[in-house]
Structures are given as structure tokens and as C-alpha cells.
């Protein structure tokens, strides 16, 4: 390998780091923790197989998502990433309810301002049915019904800066 | 006979042991979560995590948590097979985007509500002012009536007085 140091994976696996080492571009020697986590959860040979099946320009993103999933699994050994998904789904549901309530209020105001309507007040029963019809919670695809866990969520995923 | 009591026969091996072509012992860690009737489930998990990693992860967990853990790993493994680049992080990313979008829409609607409330308040203030002005005008006009009535009466009295005085002097 000449004068350059072996990549983090070859260091951990105690082997010679070849010039065409598949891990070297994505697991630099200055960040051993990154490969250690991935190796613990997925195993070096599985990661190697997964990367080999991908075109080169997609491997960096794949490594980053594997690191993210492995980190999630270490933080929450039972639910891993699924805990995060469940937590986010709950958040989405709550926000959509909030939105539905606000939209129903606007609808009420608009109807009150309609000159053709005979009454100034809307019946509370009608208000409830308006609220229910404005709610679109049922349209949310429910991926899973697992216990939600916010312990996994750290920084929001940003495609541009996710994979650092 | 002893073999049958201590190990499971070929037909009752779990999906993991069947796939790995090994004996399935009674205390097989994987057996409760990877039954023989669903070989695809184990194949998924084995492809992404590997049997030994799955076993290690499950062994470290209390028994009551292992079923959920196995289900979650199966989900993540199948997500990874469907999307080899992003796996289940794709779902997380989409949900985060959905949250941002919904928060934006809530802010929009709340701004509209605030505007309506402000307009209503202004309308009420205007109505109050108009009412006050009306009262003021009414007050003034009734005062004028009182004044004119008072001055008429004064003139009448004055006339009467003069009459009386006139009568007196004559």
C-alpha cells in the first residue's frame, strides 16, 4: 500500500488495504468509529457485497444510509430506525390534525361571513362535522404500528448534507 | 429416540436453520421469530445482516423485546433490498419533508386566521365609535331642545309678568 495508511475497515479487520479496496473511499482512517458501527450491525462482508452491487456514484450515499441505520440500531437495539419512523409518523398525524382544525376554523369564518346564510352562529354539531370532513388523517400511509422512539432522531436528514 | 427429543427433525427446523442447513436445537434463538412457513423473512434478514449478526443482536436483548426487534430488522432489511442505496432512511427523509410542509401550511392558515381576527376587531372598534358618535349627537340635539324649550318658557313668563305688571299699574 506504499506510504498511505490503510482505511478504517482494513485497520479494523487487520488486513492489507489494497489499492482497489472497496471500503477505502468511504471509510477513511481518521474515522474508525464509522466502520466499527457498520461492521457491528451489518458485517464487513455484507457491506462489501452491497457496495459491489451498486454503481460507484451511488456508493457514498449507500454507505451514509448504512451508517445512519447502524447508528440507530446501536442507540435503540429493539426498534432501530423503525422507532424513528414511528415517531415521525405520530408527528405527522398530530400536525395534520392541527392543520385540519385550523382549516375548519377558516371555513367557519368564511361561512359566517357569507351574506346568504340566515344564521350568524354555526351549530356546534355542524362545526364538528366540518372538522371531521376537513381531517385527512386517514390518508396517511401507516407504515408500522411500533412504539415510537425519538431517541434515534438527531439531526433531520438532509439529502445534501446527510452523508457527512 | 434421544435424537428426536433433543433436536428437531428436518420437517420442524426453523427457517434460519433450514437455510443454514444446520440442526435446529430446542433453544435456537432464531426459531421463534423465523418460522419454517416463512422462509422469505429469514432470507431477507440474512442477506442484509447475516445470520450471526441477527443472532448476536437478539441474544443481547431481553426475551420479551426480541419479537419486535426481529420484526424491525425484517422491515429494515426488506426496505434495503427494495432500495439498496437509501433503505429505510428514504422513509425517514420523506416523513421529515412531510412535517416541514405541514408546518408551513399550518403557519399559512394561522396567518389567515390572525388576519380575520384583526379585521373583526377593527370592525368592532369602528362600530363602537359610530355608536358613541350617535349618542353624542343625540345628546347635543336633546340639549338644544331643552335650551329652546327653556328660553320659550322664559319669554312666556316674561310676557305674563309684563301683563300682570301692566294690569297692576293700570
Short mmCIF file of N, CA and C in Angstrom, two decimals, chain A:
data_model
loop_
_atom_site.label_atom_id
_atom_site.label_comp_id
_atom_site.label_asym_id
_atom_site.label_seq_id
_atom_site.Cartn_x
_atom_site.Cartn_y
_atom_site.Cartn_z
N UNK A 1 0.83 -1.19 0.00
CA UNK A 1 0.00 0.00 0.00
C UNK A 1 0.86 1.24 0.00
N UNK A 2 2.18 1.10 -0.21
CA UNK A 2 3.05 2.28 -0.28
C UNK A 2 3.12 2.98 1.06
N UNK A 3 3.08 4.33 1.00
CA UNK A 3 3.22 5.06 2.23
C UNK A 3 1.88 5.37 2.88
N UNK A 4 0.74 5.30 2.14
CA UNK A 4 -0.55 5.71 2.70
C UNK A 4 -1.05 4.67 3.68
N UNK A 5 -1.78 5.19 4.70
CA UNK A 5 -2.23 4.28 5.77
C UNK A 5 -3.45 3.50 5.30
N UNK A 6 -3.67 2.33 5.87
CA UNK A 6 -4.85 1.53 5.48
C UNK A 6 -6.13 2.24 5.89
N UNK A 7 -7.22 1.94 5.20
CA UNK A 7 -8.51 2.54 5.53
C UNK A 7 -8.99 1.99 6.87
N UNK A 8 -10.03 2.59 7.40
CA UNK A 8 -10.53 2.20 8.72
C UNK A 8 -10.97 0.74 8.74
N UNK A 9 -11.55 0.28 7.64
CA UNK A 9 -12.06 -1.10 7.62
C UNK A 9 -10.90 -2.10 7.64
N UNK A 10 -9.89 -1.84 6.81
CA UNK A 10 -8.76 -2.77 6.77
C UNK A 10 -7.97 -2.73 8.08
N UNK A 11 -7.96 -1.57 8.70
CA UNK A 11 -7.30 -1.45 10.01
C UNK A 11 -8.02 -2.34 11.03
N UNK A 12 -9.34 -2.23 11.03
CA UNK A 12 -10.12 -2.99 12.00
C UNK A 12 -10.05 -4.48 11.69
N UNK A 13 -10.09 -4.82 10.41
CA UNK A 13 -10.06 -6.23 10.01
C UNK A 13 -8.66 -6.79 9.96
N UNK A 14 -7.69 -5.91 10.20
CA UNK A 14 -6.27 -6.29 10.24
C UNK A 14 -5.87 -7.03 8.98
N UNK A 15 -6.05 -6.31 7.88
CA UNK A 15 -5.63 -6.90 6.61
C UNK A 15 -4.99 -5.82 5.74
N UNK A 16 -4.42 -6.30 4.68
CA UNK A 16 -3.75 -5.36 3.79
C UNK A 16 -4.81 -4.55 3.05
N UNK A 17 -4.58 -3.24 2.98
CA UNK A 17 -5.53 -2.39 2.28
C UNK A 17 -5.09 -2.23 0.82
N UNK A 18 -5.77 -2.95 -0.07
CA UNK A 18 -5.39 -2.93 -1.48
C UNK A 18 -5.71 -1.57 -2.11
N UNK A 19 -5.12 -1.36 -3.28
CA UNK A 19 -5.35 -0.09 -3.98
C UNK A 19 -6.82 0.06 -4.36
N UNK A 20 -7.44 -1.08 -4.73
CA UNK A 20 -8.84 -1.04 -5.15
C UNK A 20 -9.78 -1.49 -4.03
N UNK A 21 -9.34 -1.27 -2.78
CA UNK A 21 -10.19 -1.64 -1.62
C UNK A 21 -11.54 -0.94 -1.76
N UNK A 22 -12.58 -1.71 -1.66
CA UNK A 22 -13.91 -1.14 -1.89
C UNK A 22 -14.35 -0.21 -0.76
N UNK A 23 -13.77 -0.41 0.43
CA UNK A 23 -14.17 0.40 1.58
C UNK A 23 -13.41 1.72 1.66
N UNK A 24 -12.18 1.71 1.12
CA UNK A 24 -11.25 2.84 1.35
C UNK A 24 -11.84 4.23 1.07
N UNK A 25 -12.58 4.43 -0.06
CA UNK A 25 -13.11 5.79 -0.33
C UNK A 25 -14.12 6.26 0.70
N UNK A 26 -14.75 5.32 1.43
CA UNK A 26 -15.88 5.70 2.28
C UNK A 26 -15.60 5.55 3.77
N UNK A 27 -14.53 4.90 4.09
CA UNK A 27 -14.18 4.70 5.50
C UNK A 27 -12.73 5.11 5.71
N UNK A 28 -12.48 6.43 5.76
CA UNK A 28 -11.10 6.92 5.91
C UNK A 28 -10.54 6.53 7.28
N UNK A 29 -9.21 6.47 7.39
CA UNK A 29 -8.59 6.02 8.65
C UNK A 29 -8.82 6.96 9.83
N UNK A 30 -9.19 8.23 9.54
CA UNK A 30 -9.37 9.17 10.65
C UNK A 30 -10.73 9.04 11.34
N UNK A 31 -11.59 8.13 10.84
CA UNK A 31 -12.90 7.94 11.47
C UNK A 31 -13.19 6.44 11.64
N UNK A 32 -12.51 5.83 12.60
CA UNK A 32 -12.66 4.37 12.77
C UNK A 32 -14.03 3.97 13.29
N UNK A 33 -14.67 4.89 14.01
CA UNK A 33 -15.96 4.61 14.63
C UNK A 33 -17.03 4.29 13.58
N UNK A 34 -16.94 4.99 12.46
CA UNK A 34 -17.94 4.84 11.39
C UNK A 34 -17.98 3.39 10.88
N UNK A 35 -16.83 2.85 10.60
CA UNK A 35 -16.81 1.47 10.09
C UNK A 35 -17.12 0.47 11.20
N UNK A 36 -16.66 0.80 12.39
CA UNK A 36 -16.89 -0.11 13.52
C UNK A 36 -18.38 -0.36 13.73
N UNK A 37 -19.18 0.71 13.64
CA UNK A 37 -20.63 0.59 13.85
C UNK A 37 -21.26 -0.25 12.74
N UNK A 38 -20.88 0.06 11.53
CA UNK A 38 -21.45 -0.64 10.37
C UNK A 38 -21.08 -2.13 10.41
N UNK A 39 -19.85 -2.39 10.81
CA UNK A 39 -19.39 -3.78 10.88
C UNK A 39 -20.14 -4.55 11.97
N UNK A 40 -20.40 -3.86 13.06
CA UNK A 40 -21.10 -4.50 14.19
C UNK A 40 -22.51 -4.93 13.79
N UNK A 41 -23.19 -4.08 13.06
CA UNK A 41 -24.60 -4.34 12.72
C UNK A 41 -24.75 -5.19 11.46
N UNK A 42 -24.03 -4.81 10.43
CA UNK A 42 -24.23 -5.49 9.14
C UNK A 42 -23.16 -6.53 8.82
N UNK A 43 -21.96 -6.29 9.30
CA UNK A 43 -20.85 -7.19 8.95
C UNK A 43 -20.14 -6.69 7.71
N UNK A 44 -18.80 -6.77 7.75
CA UNK A 44 -17.98 -6.23 6.65
C UNK A 44 -18.30 -6.90 5.32
N UNK A 45 -18.47 -8.23 5.33
CA UNK A 45 -18.69 -8.93 4.05
C UNK A 45 -20.04 -8.55 3.43
N UNK A 46 -21.07 -8.36 4.28
CA UNK A 46 -22.37 -7.93 3.75
C UNK A 46 -22.29 -6.53 3.16
N UNK A 47 -21.58 -5.65 3.85
CA UNK A 47 -21.43 -4.28 3.35
C UNK A 47 -20.68 -4.30 2.02
N UNK A 48 -19.64 -5.11 1.97
CA UNK A 48 -18.85 -5.22 0.74
C UNK A 48 -19.73 -5.71 -0.41
N UNK A 49 -20.54 -6.74 -0.16
CA UNK A 49 -21.45 -7.26 -1.20
C UNK A 49 -22.42 -6.18 -1.65
N UNK A 50 -23.00 -5.46 -0.68
CA UNK A 50 -23.99 -4.42 -1.02
C UNK A 50 -23.34 -3.34 -1.89
N UNK A 51 -22.13 -2.93 -1.53
CA UNK A 51 -21.46 -1.86 -2.30
C UNK A 51 -21.09 -2.35 -3.69
N UNK A 52 -20.68 -3.59 -3.78
CA UNK A 52 -20.29 -4.12 -5.09
C UNK A 52 -21.47 -4.16 -6.05
N UNK A 53 -22.67 -4.31 -5.53
CA UNK A 53 -23.86 -4.39 -6.38
C UNK A 53 -24.31 -3.01 -6.87
N UNK A 54 -23.71 -1.97 -6.32
CA UNK A 54 -24.13 -0.61 -6.69
C UNK A 54 -23.14 0.06 -7.63
N UNK A 55 -23.66 0.95 -8.50
CA UNK A 55 -22.74 1.76 -9.31
C UNK A 55 -21.93 2.68 -8.40
N UNK A 56 -20.75 3.04 -8.83
CA UNK A 56 -19.80 3.77 -7.97
C UNK A 56 -20.38 5.09 -7.45
N UNK A 57 -21.15 5.78 -8.33
CA UNK A 57 -21.64 7.11 -7.93
C UNK A 57 -22.73 7.04 -6.85
N UNK A 58 -23.23 5.85 -6.56
CA UNK A 58 -24.27 5.72 -5.52
C UNK A 58 -23.72 5.15 -4.21
N UNK A 59 -22.46 4.77 -4.22
CA UNK A 59 -21.93 4.06 -3.04
C UNK A 59 -21.79 4.98 -1.83
N UNK A 60 -21.42 6.22 -2.06
CA UNK A 60 -21.23 7.14 -0.92
C UNK A 60 -22.55 7.30 -0.16
N UNK A 61 -23.64 7.51 -0.89
CA UNK A 61 -24.95 7.64 -0.25
C UNK A 61 -25.35 6.35 0.45
N UNK A 62 -25.06 5.24 -0.18
CA UNK A 62 -25.41 3.94 0.43
C UNK A 62 -24.67 3.76 1.75
N UNK A 63 -23.39 4.12 1.76
CA UNK A 63 -22.59 4.00 3.00
C UNK A 63 -23.18 4.89 4.08
N UNK A 64 -23.53 6.12 3.70
CA UNK A 64 -24.09 7.05 4.68
C UNK A 64 -25.40 6.53 5.26
N UNK A 65 -26.25 5.95 4.42
CA UNK A 65 -27.52 5.45 4.94
C UNK A 65 -27.29 4.20 5.80
N UNK A 66 -26.28 3.41 5.45
CA UNK A 66 -25.96 2.25 6.29
C UNK A 66 -25.44 2.70 7.66
N UNK A 67 -24.61 3.73 7.65
CA UNK A 67 -24.09 4.27 8.92
C UNK A 67 -25.24 4.78 9.77
N UNK A 68 -26.17 5.49 9.12
CA UNK A 68 -27.34 6.03 9.83
C UNK A 68 -28.16 4.91 10.46
N UNK A 69 -28.43 3.87 9.69
CA UNK A 69 -29.23 2.74 10.20
C UNK A 69 -28.49 2.01 11.31
N UNK A 70 -27.19 1.82 11.13
CA UNK A 70 -26.40 1.11 12.15
C UNK A 70 -26.37 1.93 13.44
N UNK A 71 -26.22 3.25 13.31
CA UNK A 71 -26.21 4.12 14.49
C UNK A 71 -27.55 4.04 15.21
N UNK A 72 -28.63 4.05 14.42
CA UNK A 72 -29.97 3.95 15.00
C UNK A 72 -30.13 2.64 15.76
N UNK A 73 -29.61 1.59 15.20
CA UNK A 73 -29.74 0.27 15.81
C UNK A 73 -28.93 0.20 17.12
N UNK A 74 -27.78 0.87 17.13
CA UNK A 74 -26.96 0.89 18.36
C UNK A 74 -27.67 1.68 19.45
N UNK A 75 -28.28 2.81 19.07
CA UNK A 75 -28.97 3.67 20.05
C UNK A 75 -30.22 3.00 20.57
N UNK A 76 -30.92 2.31 19.70
CA UNK A 76 -32.18 1.66 20.06
C UNK A 76 -32.13 0.23 19.52
N UNK A 77 -31.58 -0.68 20.31
CA UNK A 77 -31.36 -2.05 19.81
C UNK A 77 -32.64 -2.81 19.46
N UNK A 78 -33.78 -2.37 19.99
CA UNK A 78 -35.03 -3.08 19.67
C UNK A 78 -35.64 -2.53 18.38
N UNK A 79 -35.83 -1.22 18.33
CA UNK A 79 -36.59 -0.65 17.21
C UNK A 79 -35.74 0.00 16.12
N UNK A 80 -34.53 0.40 16.45
CA UNK A 80 -33.65 0.98 15.42
C UNK A 80 -34.31 2.12 14.66
N UNK A 81 -34.17 2.12 13.36
CA UNK A 81 -34.74 3.15 12.50
C UNK A 81 -36.26 3.16 12.54
N UNK A 82 -36.84 2.01 12.79
CA UNK A 82 -38.30 1.88 12.80
C UNK A 82 -38.90 2.73 13.92
N UNK A 83 -38.18 2.85 15.03
CA UNK A 83 -38.62 3.72 16.12
C UNK A 83 -38.70 5.17 15.65
N UNK A 84 -37.71 5.57 14.89
CA UNK A 84 -37.69 6.93 14.35
C UNK A 84 -38.84 7.14 13.38
N UNK A 85 -39.11 6.14 12.54
CA UNK A 85 -40.19 6.25 11.56
C UNK A 85 -41.52 6.39 12.28
N UNK A 86 -41.70 5.57 13.31
CA UNK A 86 -42.95 5.60 14.07
C UNK A 86 -43.14 6.96 14.74
N UNK A 87 -42.07 7.48 15.33
CA UNK A 87 -42.11 8.79 15.98
C UNK A 87 -42.50 9.88 14.98
N UNK A 88 -41.88 9.83 13.81
CA UNK A 88 -42.17 10.86 12.79
C UNK A 88 -43.61 10.73 12.28
N UNK A 89 -44.08 9.51 12.15
CA UNK A 89 -45.47 9.31 11.70
C UNK A 89 -46.44 9.92 12.70
N UNK A 90 -46.16 9.75 14.00
CA UNK A 90 -47.02 10.36 15.02
C UNK A 90 -47.01 11.88 14.89
N UNK A 91 -45.82 12.42 14.66
CA UNK A 91 -45.69 13.87 14.49
C UNK A 91 -46.52 14.35 13.30
N UNK A 92 -46.42 13.62 12.21
CA UNK A 92 -47.18 13.99 11.00
C UNK A 92 -48.67 13.96 11.30
N UNK A 93 -49.13 12.92 11.98
CA UNK A 93 -50.56 12.81 12.33
C UNK A 93 -51.01 13.99 13.16
N UNK A 94 -50.21 14.35 14.17
CA UNK A 94 -50.59 15.45 15.05
C UNK A 94 -50.65 16.76 14.27
N UNK A 95 -49.67 16.98 13.43
CA UNK A 95 -49.63 18.21 12.66
C UNK A 95 -50.81 18.28 11.69
N UNK A 96 -51.16 17.14 11.10
CA UNK A 96 -52.27 17.15 10.16
C UNK A 96 -53.60 17.40 10.87
N UNK A 97 -53.72 16.93 12.10
CA UNK A 97 -54.91 17.24 12.90
C UNK A 97 -54.97 18.74 13.17
N UNK A 98 -53.80 19.30 13.55
CA UNK A 98 -53.71 20.73 13.82
C UNK A 98 -54.13 21.53 12.60
N UNK A 99 -53.65 21.09 11.44
CA UNK A 99 -53.97 21.77 10.19
C UNK A 99 -55.46 21.67 9.90
N UNK A 100 -56.03 20.51 10.14
CA UNK A 100 -57.46 20.31 9.88
C UNK A 100 -58.30 21.22 10.78
N UNK A 101 -57.89 21.37 12.04
CA UNK A 101 -58.62 22.24 12.97
C UNK A 101 -58.55 23.69 12.48
N UNK A 102 -57.37 24.10 12.10
CA UNK A 102 -57.20 25.49 11.64
C UNK A 102 -58.02 25.72 10.36
N UNK A 103 -58.01 24.76 9.45
CA UNK A 103 -58.76 24.90 8.20
C UNK A 103 -60.27 24.92 8.46
N UNK A 104 -60.71 24.14 9.45
CA UNK A 104 -62.14 24.14 9.79
C UNK A 104 -62.54 25.50 10.36
N UNK A 105 -61.65 26.09 11.15
CA UNK A 105 -61.94 27.42 11.71
C UNK A 105 -62.10 28.46 10.60
N UNK A 106 -61.20 28.41 9.63
CA UNK A 106 -61.27 29.34 8.50
C UNK A 106 -62.59 29.14 7.76
N UNK A 107 -62.96 27.88 7.58
CA UNK A 107 -64.20 27.56 6.88
C UNK A 107 -65.39 28.14 7.61
N UNK A 108 -65.38 28.01 8.96
CA UNK A 108 -66.46 28.56 9.77
C UNK A 108 -66.56 30.06 9.58
N UNK A 109 -65.42 30.74 9.63
CA UNK A 109 -65.41 32.19 9.49
C UNK A 109 -65.95 32.58 8.13
N UNK A 110 -65.51 31.86 7.10
CA UNK A 110 -65.96 32.18 5.75
C UNK A 110 -67.47 31.99 5.62
N UNK A 111 -67.98 30.93 6.24
CA UNK A 111 -69.41 30.68 6.16
C UNK A 111 -70.19 31.72 6.94
N UNK A 112 -69.61 32.18 8.04
CA UNK A 112 -70.29 33.21 8.83
C UNK A 112 -70.37 34.51 8.06
N UNK A 113 -69.33 34.74 7.25
CA UNK A 113 -69.30 35.99 6.51
C UNK A 113 -70.16 35.95 5.27
N UNK A 114 -70.63 34.75 4.88
CA UNK A 114 -71.49 34.61 3.71
C UNK A 114 -72.79 35.35 3.95
N UNK A 115 -73.17 36.28 3.11
CA UNK A 115 -74.39 37.06 3.35
C UNK A 115 -75.66 36.26 3.18
N UNK A 116 -75.61 35.15 2.39
CA UNK A 116 -76.83 34.39 2.10
C UNK A 116 -77.25 33.50 3.26
N UNK A 117 -76.33 33.26 4.19
CA UNK A 117 -76.68 32.38 5.29
C UNK A 117 -77.60 33.11 6.26
N UNK A 118 -78.68 32.46 6.73
CA UNK A 118 -79.63 33.14 7.61
C UNK A 118 -79.11 33.31 9.03
N UNK A 119 -78.30 32.35 9.53
CA UNK A 119 -77.88 32.43 10.92
C UNK A 119 -76.46 32.99 11.03
N UNK A 120 -76.21 33.69 12.14
CA UNK A 120 -74.85 34.20 12.35
C UNK A 120 -73.95 33.16 12.98
N UNK A 121 -74.51 32.31 13.84
CA UNK A 121 -73.73 31.30 14.54
C UNK A 121 -73.89 29.97 13.84
N UNK A 122 -72.81 29.22 13.76
CA UNK A 122 -72.91 27.86 13.22
C UNK A 122 -73.17 26.92 14.37
N UNK A 123 -74.09 25.99 14.18
CA UNK A 123 -74.44 24.98 15.16
C UNK A 123 -73.19 24.16 15.54
N UNK A 124 -72.93 23.93 16.83
CA UNK A 124 -71.76 23.14 17.22
C UNK A 124 -71.70 21.78 16.56
N UNK A 125 -72.85 21.15 16.29
CA UNK A 125 -72.85 19.84 15.63
C UNK A 125 -72.29 19.98 14.22
N UNK A 126 -72.70 21.04 13.52
CA UNK A 126 -72.18 21.24 12.15
C UNK A 126 -70.70 21.51 12.18
N UNK A 127 -70.25 22.22 13.21
CA UNK A 127 -68.82 22.54 13.31
C UNK A 127 -68.01 21.25 13.40
N UNK A 128 -68.57 20.30 14.19
CA UNK A 128 -67.87 19.03 14.38
C UNK A 128 -67.78 18.28 13.06
N UNK A 129 -68.88 18.26 12.31
CA UNK A 129 -68.86 17.50 11.05
C UNK A 129 -67.95 18.18 10.04
N UNK A 130 -67.86 19.52 10.12
CA UNK A 130 -66.93 20.24 9.25
C UNK A 130 -65.51 19.84 9.55
N UNK A 131 -65.23 19.75 10.87
CA UNK A 131 -63.89 19.39 11.31
C UNK A 131 -63.55 18.00 10.82
N UNK A 132 -64.49 17.07 10.96
CA UNK A 132 -64.23 15.69 10.54
C UNK A 132 -64.00 15.61 9.05
N UNK A 133 -64.75 16.37 8.29
CA UNK A 133 -64.60 16.28 6.85
C UNK A 133 -63.29 16.92 6.41
N UNK A 134 -62.83 17.93 7.15
CA UNK A 134 -61.57 18.58 6.79
C UNK A 134 -60.36 17.75 7.16
N UNK A 135 -60.56 16.81 8.09
CA UNK A 135 -59.44 15.97 8.54
C UNK A 135 -59.09 14.96 7.47
N UNK A 136 -57.81 14.89 7.14
CA UNK A 136 -57.43 13.88 6.15
C UNK A 136 -56.42 12.91 6.74
N UNK A 137 -56.56 12.67 8.06
CA UNK A 137 -55.62 11.78 8.74
C UNK A 137 -55.64 10.40 8.13
N UNK A 138 -56.81 9.97 7.64
CA UNK A 138 -56.91 8.62 7.11
C UNK A 138 -56.07 8.42 5.87
N UNK A 139 -55.64 9.51 5.23
CA UNK A 139 -54.86 9.35 4.02
C UNK A 139 -53.39 9.09 4.28
N UNK A 140 -52.96 9.21 5.55
CA UNK A 140 -51.54 8.99 5.85
C UNK A 140 -51.25 7.50 5.76
N UNK A 141 -50.26 7.13 4.98
CA UNK A 141 -49.90 5.71 4.93
C UNK A 141 -49.22 5.31 6.23
N UNK A 142 -49.78 4.35 6.93
CA UNK A 142 -49.20 3.90 8.18
C UNK A 142 -48.25 2.76 7.88
N UNK A 143 -46.99 3.05 8.05
CA UNK A 143 -46.01 2.02 7.72
C UNK A 143 -46.01 0.90 8.75
N UNK A 144 -46.00 1.34 10.02
CA UNK A 144 -45.90 0.34 11.07
C UNK A 144 -46.63 0.82 12.30
N UNK A 145 -46.94 -0.11 13.20
CA UNK A 145 -47.60 0.27 14.44
C UNK A 145 -46.71 0.07 15.63
N UNK A 146 -45.39 0.29 15.45
CA UNK A 146 -44.48 0.04 16.54
C UNK A 146 -44.44 1.22 17.50
N UNK A 147 -43.95 0.96 18.69
CA UNK A 147 -43.78 2.03 19.66
C UNK A 147 -42.83 3.05 19.09
N UNK A 148 -43.19 4.31 19.22
CA UNK A 148 -42.35 5.33 18.61
C UNK A 148 -41.22 5.69 19.55
N UNK A 149 -40.11 6.04 18.95
CA UNK A 149 -38.94 6.37 19.76
C UNK A 149 -38.26 7.57 19.16
N UNK A 150 -38.09 8.59 20.00
CA UNK A 150 -37.40 9.75 19.48
C UNK A 150 -35.92 9.71 19.79
N UNK A 151 -35.48 8.63 20.46
CA UNK A 151 -34.07 8.59 20.86
C UNK A 151 -33.16 8.48 19.65
N UNK A 152 -33.71 7.98 18.54
CA UNK A 152 -32.88 7.78 17.36
C UNK A 152 -32.74 9.07 16.56
N UNK A 153 -33.77 9.91 16.59
CA UNK A 153 -33.75 11.11 15.76
C UNK A 153 -32.78 12.10 16.33
N UNK A 154 -31.84 12.49 15.52
CA UNK A 154 -30.92 13.54 15.96
C UNK A 154 -31.16 14.72 15.03
N UNK A 155 -30.27 14.86 14.07
CA UNK A 155 -30.46 15.94 13.11
C UNK A 155 -31.38 15.48 12.01
N UNK A 156 -32.17 16.37 11.45
CA UNK A 156 -33.03 15.98 10.33
C UNK A 156 -32.18 15.56 9.15
N UNK A 157 -32.72 14.60 8.40
CA UNK A 157 -31.99 14.11 7.24
C UNK A 157 -32.06 15.14 6.14
N UNK A 158 -30.92 15.55 5.65
CA UNK A 158 -30.90 16.45 4.50
C UNK A 158 -30.10 15.77 3.43
N UNK A 159 -30.69 15.60 2.28
CA UNK A 159 -30.00 14.87 1.22
C UNK A 159 -28.61 15.44 0.95
N UNK A 160 -28.54 16.79 0.95
CA UNK A 160 -27.26 17.41 0.59
C UNK A 160 -26.21 17.16 1.65
N UNK A 161 -26.60 17.34 2.93
CA UNK A 161 -25.58 17.26 3.97
C UNK A 161 -25.71 16.01 4.82
N UNK A 162 -26.60 15.06 4.40
CA UNK A 162 -26.83 13.86 5.19
C UNK A 162 -25.58 13.05 5.36
N UNK A 163 -24.93 12.88 4.31
CA UNK A 163 -23.88 11.88 4.28
C UNK A 163 -22.52 12.47 4.58
N UNK A 164 -22.40 13.04 5.79
CA UNK A 164 -21.09 13.56 6.24
C UNK A 164 -20.54 12.71 7.37
#
